[in-house]
PDB file of C-alpha atoms in Angstrom:
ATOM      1  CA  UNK A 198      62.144  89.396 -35.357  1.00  0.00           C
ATOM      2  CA  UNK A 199      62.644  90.884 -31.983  1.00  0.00           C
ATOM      3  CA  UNK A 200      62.713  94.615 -31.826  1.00  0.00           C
ATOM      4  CA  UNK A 201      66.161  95.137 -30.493  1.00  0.00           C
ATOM      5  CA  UNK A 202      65.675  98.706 -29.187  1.00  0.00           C
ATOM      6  CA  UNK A 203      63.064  96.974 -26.411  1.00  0.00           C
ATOM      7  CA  UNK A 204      65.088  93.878 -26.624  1.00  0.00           C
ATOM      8  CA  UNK A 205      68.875  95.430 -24.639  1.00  0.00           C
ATOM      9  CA  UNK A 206      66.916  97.296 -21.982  1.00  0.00           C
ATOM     10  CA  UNK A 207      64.925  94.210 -21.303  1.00  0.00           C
ATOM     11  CA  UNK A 208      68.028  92.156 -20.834  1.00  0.00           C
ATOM     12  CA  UNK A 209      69.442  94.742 -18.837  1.00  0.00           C
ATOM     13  CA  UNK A 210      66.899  94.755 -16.127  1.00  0.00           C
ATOM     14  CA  UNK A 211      66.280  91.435 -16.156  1.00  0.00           C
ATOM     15  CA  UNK A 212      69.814  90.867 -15.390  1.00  0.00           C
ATOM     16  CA  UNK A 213      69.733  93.480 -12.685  1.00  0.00           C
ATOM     17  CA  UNK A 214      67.126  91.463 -11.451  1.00  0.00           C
ATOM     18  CA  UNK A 215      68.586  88.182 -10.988  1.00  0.00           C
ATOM     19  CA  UNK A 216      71.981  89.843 -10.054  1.00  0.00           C
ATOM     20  CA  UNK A 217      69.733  91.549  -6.867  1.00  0.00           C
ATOM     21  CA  UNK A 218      68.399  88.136  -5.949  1.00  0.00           C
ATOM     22  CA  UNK A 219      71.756  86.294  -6.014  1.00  0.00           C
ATOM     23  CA  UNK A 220      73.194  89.581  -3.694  1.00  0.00           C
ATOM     24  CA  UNK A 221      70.245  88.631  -1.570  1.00  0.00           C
ATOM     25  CA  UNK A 222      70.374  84.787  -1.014  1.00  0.00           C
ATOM     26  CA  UNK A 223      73.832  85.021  -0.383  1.00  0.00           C
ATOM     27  CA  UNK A 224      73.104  87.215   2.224  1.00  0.00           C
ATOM     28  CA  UNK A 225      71.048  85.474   3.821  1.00  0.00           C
ATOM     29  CA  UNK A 226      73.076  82.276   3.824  1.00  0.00           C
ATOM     30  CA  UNK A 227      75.891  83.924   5.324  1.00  0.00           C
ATOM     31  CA  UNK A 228      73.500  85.152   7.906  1.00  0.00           C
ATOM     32  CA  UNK A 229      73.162  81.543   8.896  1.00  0.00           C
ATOM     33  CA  UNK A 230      76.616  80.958   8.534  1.00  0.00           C
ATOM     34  CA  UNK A 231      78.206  83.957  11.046  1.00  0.00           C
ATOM     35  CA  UNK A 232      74.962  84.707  12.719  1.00  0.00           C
ATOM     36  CA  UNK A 233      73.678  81.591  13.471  1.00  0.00           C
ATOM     37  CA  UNK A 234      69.535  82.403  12.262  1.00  0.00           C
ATOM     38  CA  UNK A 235      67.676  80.976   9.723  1.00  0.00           C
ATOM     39  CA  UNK A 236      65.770  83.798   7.795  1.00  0.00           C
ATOM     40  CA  UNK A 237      64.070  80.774   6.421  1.00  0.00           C
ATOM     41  CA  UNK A 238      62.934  79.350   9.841  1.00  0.00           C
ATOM     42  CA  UNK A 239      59.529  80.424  10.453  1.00  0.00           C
ATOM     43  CA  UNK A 240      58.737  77.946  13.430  1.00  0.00           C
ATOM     44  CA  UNK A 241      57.551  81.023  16.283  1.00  0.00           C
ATOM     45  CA  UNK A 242      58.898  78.948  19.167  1.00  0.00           C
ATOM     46  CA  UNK A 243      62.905  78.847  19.039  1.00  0.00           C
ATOM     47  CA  UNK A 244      63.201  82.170  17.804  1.00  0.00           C
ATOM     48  CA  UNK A 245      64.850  83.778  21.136  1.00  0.00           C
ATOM     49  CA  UNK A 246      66.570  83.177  24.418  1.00  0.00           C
ATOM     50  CA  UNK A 247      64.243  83.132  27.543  1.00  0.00           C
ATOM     51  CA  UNK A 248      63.951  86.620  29.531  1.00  0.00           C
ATOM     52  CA  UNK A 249      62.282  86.785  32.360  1.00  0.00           C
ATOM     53  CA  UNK A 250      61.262  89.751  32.802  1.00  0.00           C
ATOM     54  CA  UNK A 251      59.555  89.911  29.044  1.00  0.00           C
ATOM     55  CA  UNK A 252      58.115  86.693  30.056  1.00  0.00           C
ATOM     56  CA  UNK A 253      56.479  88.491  33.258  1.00  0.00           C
ATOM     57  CA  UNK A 254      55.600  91.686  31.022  1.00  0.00           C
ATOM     58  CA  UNK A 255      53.557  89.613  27.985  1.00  0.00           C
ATOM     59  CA  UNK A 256      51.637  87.227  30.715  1.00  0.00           C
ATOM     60  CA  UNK A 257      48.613  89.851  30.248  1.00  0.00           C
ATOM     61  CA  UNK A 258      49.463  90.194  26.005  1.00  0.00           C
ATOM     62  CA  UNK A 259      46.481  88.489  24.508  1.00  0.00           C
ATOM     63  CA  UNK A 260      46.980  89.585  20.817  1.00  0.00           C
ATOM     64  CA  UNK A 261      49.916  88.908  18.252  1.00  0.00           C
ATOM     65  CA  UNK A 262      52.925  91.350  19.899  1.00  0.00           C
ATOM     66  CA  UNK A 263      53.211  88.450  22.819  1.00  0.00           C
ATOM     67  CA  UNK A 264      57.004  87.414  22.980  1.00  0.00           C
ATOM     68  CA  UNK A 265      56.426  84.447  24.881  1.00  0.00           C
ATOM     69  CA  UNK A 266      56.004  81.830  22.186  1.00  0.00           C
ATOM     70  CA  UNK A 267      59.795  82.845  20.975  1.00  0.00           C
ATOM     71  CA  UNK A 268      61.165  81.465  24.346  1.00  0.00           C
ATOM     72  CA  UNK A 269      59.373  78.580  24.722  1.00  0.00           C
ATOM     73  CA  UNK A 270      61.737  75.555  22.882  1.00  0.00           C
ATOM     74  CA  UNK A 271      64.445  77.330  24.923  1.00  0.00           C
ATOM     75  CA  UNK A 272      62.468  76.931  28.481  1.00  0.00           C
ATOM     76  CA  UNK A 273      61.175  73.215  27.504  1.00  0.00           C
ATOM     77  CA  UNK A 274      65.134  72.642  26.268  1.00  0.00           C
ATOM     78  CA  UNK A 275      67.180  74.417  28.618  1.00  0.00           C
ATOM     79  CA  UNK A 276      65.426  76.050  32.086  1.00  0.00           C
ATOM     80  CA  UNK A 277      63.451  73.261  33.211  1.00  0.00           C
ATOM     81  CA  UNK A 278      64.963  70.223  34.233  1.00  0.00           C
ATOM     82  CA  UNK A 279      63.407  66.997  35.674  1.00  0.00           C
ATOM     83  CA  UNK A 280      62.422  66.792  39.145  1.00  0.00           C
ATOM     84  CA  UNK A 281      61.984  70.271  39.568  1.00  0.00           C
ATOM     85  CA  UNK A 282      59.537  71.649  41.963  1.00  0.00           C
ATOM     86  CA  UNK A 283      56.311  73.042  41.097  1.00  0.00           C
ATOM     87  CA  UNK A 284      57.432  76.037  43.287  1.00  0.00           C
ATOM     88  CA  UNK A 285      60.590  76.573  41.330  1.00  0.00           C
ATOM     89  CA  UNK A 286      58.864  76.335  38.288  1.00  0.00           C
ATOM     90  CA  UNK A 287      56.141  79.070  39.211  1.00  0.00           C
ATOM     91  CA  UNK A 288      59.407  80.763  41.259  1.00  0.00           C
ATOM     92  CA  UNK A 289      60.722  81.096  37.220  1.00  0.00           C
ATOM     93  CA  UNK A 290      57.831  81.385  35.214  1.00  0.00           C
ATOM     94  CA  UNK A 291      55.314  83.416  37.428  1.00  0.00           C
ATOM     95  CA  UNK A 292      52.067  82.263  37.952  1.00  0.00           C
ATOM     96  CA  UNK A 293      50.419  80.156  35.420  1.00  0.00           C
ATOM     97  CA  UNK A 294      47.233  81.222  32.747  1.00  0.00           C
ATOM     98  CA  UNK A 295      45.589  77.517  34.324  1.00  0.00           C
ATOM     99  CA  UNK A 296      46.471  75.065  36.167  1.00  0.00           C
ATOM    100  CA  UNK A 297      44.725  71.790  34.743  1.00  0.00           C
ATOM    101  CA  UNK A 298      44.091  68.723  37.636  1.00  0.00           C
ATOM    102  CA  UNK A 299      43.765  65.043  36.434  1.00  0.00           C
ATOM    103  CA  UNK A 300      40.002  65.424  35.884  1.00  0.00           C
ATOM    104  CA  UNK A 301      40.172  68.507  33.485  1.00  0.00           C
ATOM    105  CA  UNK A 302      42.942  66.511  31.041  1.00  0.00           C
ATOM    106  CA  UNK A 303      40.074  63.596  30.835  1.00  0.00           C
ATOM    107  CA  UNK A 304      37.644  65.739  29.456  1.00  0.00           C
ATOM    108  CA  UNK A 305      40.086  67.676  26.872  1.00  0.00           C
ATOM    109  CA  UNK A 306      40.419  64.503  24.744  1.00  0.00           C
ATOM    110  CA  UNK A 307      41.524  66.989  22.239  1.00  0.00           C
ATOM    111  CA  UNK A 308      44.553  68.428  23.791  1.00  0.00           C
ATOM    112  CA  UNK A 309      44.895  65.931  26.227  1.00  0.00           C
ATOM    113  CA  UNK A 310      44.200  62.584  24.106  1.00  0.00           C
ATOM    114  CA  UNK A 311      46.322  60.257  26.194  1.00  0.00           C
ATOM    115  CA  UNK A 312      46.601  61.070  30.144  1.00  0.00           C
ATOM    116  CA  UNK A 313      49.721  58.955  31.516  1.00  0.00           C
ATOM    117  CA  UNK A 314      49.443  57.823  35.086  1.00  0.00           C
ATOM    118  CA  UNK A 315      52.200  59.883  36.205  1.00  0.00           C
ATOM    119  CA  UNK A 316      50.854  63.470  35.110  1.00  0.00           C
ATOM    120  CA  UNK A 317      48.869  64.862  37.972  1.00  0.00           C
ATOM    121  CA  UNK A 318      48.415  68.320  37.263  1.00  0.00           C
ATOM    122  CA  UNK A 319      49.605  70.854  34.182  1.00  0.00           C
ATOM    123  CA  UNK A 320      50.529  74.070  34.389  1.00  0.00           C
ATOM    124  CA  UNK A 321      49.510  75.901  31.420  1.00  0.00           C
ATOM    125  CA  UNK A 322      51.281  79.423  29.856  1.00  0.00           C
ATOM    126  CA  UNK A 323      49.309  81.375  26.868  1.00  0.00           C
ATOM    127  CA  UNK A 324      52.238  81.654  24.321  1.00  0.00           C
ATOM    128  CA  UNK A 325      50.202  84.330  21.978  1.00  0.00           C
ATOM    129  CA  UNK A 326      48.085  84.281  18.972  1.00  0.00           C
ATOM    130  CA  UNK A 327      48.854  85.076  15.101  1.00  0.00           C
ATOM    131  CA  UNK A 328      51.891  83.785  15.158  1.00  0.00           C
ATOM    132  CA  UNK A 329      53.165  84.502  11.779  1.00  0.00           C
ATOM    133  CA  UNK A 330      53.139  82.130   8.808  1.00  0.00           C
ATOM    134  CA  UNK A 331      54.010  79.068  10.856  1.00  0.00           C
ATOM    135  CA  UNK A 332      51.171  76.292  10.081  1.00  0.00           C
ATOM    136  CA  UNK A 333      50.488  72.645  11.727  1.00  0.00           C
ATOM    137  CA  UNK A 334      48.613  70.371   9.347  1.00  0.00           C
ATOM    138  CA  UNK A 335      47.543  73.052   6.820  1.00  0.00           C
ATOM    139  CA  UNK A 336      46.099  75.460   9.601  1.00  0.00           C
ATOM    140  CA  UNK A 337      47.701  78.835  10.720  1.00  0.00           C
ATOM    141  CA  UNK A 338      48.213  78.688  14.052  1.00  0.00           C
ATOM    142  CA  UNK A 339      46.096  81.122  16.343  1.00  0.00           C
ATOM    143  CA  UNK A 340      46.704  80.689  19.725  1.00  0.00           C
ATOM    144  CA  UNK A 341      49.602  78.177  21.265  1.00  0.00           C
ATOM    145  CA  UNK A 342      50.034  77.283  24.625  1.00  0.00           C
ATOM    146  CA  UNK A 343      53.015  75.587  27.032  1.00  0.00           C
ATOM    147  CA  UNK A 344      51.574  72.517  28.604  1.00  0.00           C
ATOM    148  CA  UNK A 345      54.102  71.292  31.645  1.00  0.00           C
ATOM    149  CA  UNK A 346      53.286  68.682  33.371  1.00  0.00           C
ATOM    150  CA  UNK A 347      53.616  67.494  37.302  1.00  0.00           C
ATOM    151  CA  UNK A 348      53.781  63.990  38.648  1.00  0.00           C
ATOM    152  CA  UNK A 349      51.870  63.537  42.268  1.00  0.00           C
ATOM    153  CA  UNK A 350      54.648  65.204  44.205  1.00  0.00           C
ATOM    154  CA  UNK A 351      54.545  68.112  42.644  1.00  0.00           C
ATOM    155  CA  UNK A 352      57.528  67.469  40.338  1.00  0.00           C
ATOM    156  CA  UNK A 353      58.264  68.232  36.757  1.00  0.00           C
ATOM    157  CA  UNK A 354      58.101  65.467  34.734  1.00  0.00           C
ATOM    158  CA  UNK A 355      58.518  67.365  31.255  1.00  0.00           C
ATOM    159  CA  UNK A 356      56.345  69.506  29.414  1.00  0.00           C
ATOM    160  CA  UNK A 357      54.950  70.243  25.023  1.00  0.00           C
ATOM    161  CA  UNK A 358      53.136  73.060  23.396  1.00  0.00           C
ATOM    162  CA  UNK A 359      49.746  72.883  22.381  1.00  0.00           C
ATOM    163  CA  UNK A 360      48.906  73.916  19.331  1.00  0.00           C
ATOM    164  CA  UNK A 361      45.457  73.698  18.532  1.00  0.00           C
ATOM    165  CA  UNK A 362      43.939  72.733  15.109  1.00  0.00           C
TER     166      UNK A 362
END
């Protein structure tokens, strides 16, 4: 026989309980809903619009508070298009971490494991480390990096993120 003076309290707070989690996943879904995030989305790279000038001010963060790797869907998605010139893209981006040349992608088999005969040269941005819980194949990411690459006229031909693992 359950002791019913323990017994109401317990069902009390339990209630409470599940009452307070239903408050906040309903929250959260109308979040989505009106606001347009995901508080469920932990992918590090779509998380904001790009800025410029926080892009300029984190080129020198090496440590988890960079911002860049938030912007970096939106710049691969949105401010680079096709055909650009490697001037413009610098002009927007500031001057790369590296720039890699044909010979440097043949000896990165691991980032680079397939180097198409149009990519000449890849300009490459440091995107930050620790970024959050976000894993790729059952690793935490540490460090990610936006690859874009250059045909031999200097042009934008599209660009990816690195993510080592």
């Amino acid at each position: 026989m359950v002791n019913s003076r323990f017994y109401k309290p317990m069902k009390f707070i339990l209630a409470c309980l599940a009452c307070s989690l239903l408050i906040y996943e309903s929250m959260s879904w109308l979040g989505v809903i009106f606001l347009g995030s995901n508080p469920f989305d932990n992918n590090p790279f779509d998380n904001s619009k790009f800025d410029q000038a926080i892009w300029n001010e984190d080129a020198t963060v090496f440590w988890a508070g960079n911002r860049r790797a938030g912007m970096a869907e939106d710049i691969l998605n949105h401010r680079l298009k096709h055909g650009m010139t490697m001037k413009a893209v610098i002009d927007l981006l500031n001057e790369p971490t590296s720039k890699i040349d044909r010979a440097e992608m043949k000896k990165e088999k691991k980032r680079f494991p397939v180097v198409d005969k149009l990519t000449y040269r890849v300009l490459s941005y440091y995107l930050g480390e620790e970024l959050g819980s976000y894993y790729v194949f059952g690793n935490e990411v540490d460090t990610a990096w936006l690859d874009l690459r250059f045909d031999s006229g200097g042009n934008y031909i599209g660009g990816e993120l690195f993510v080592p693992h």
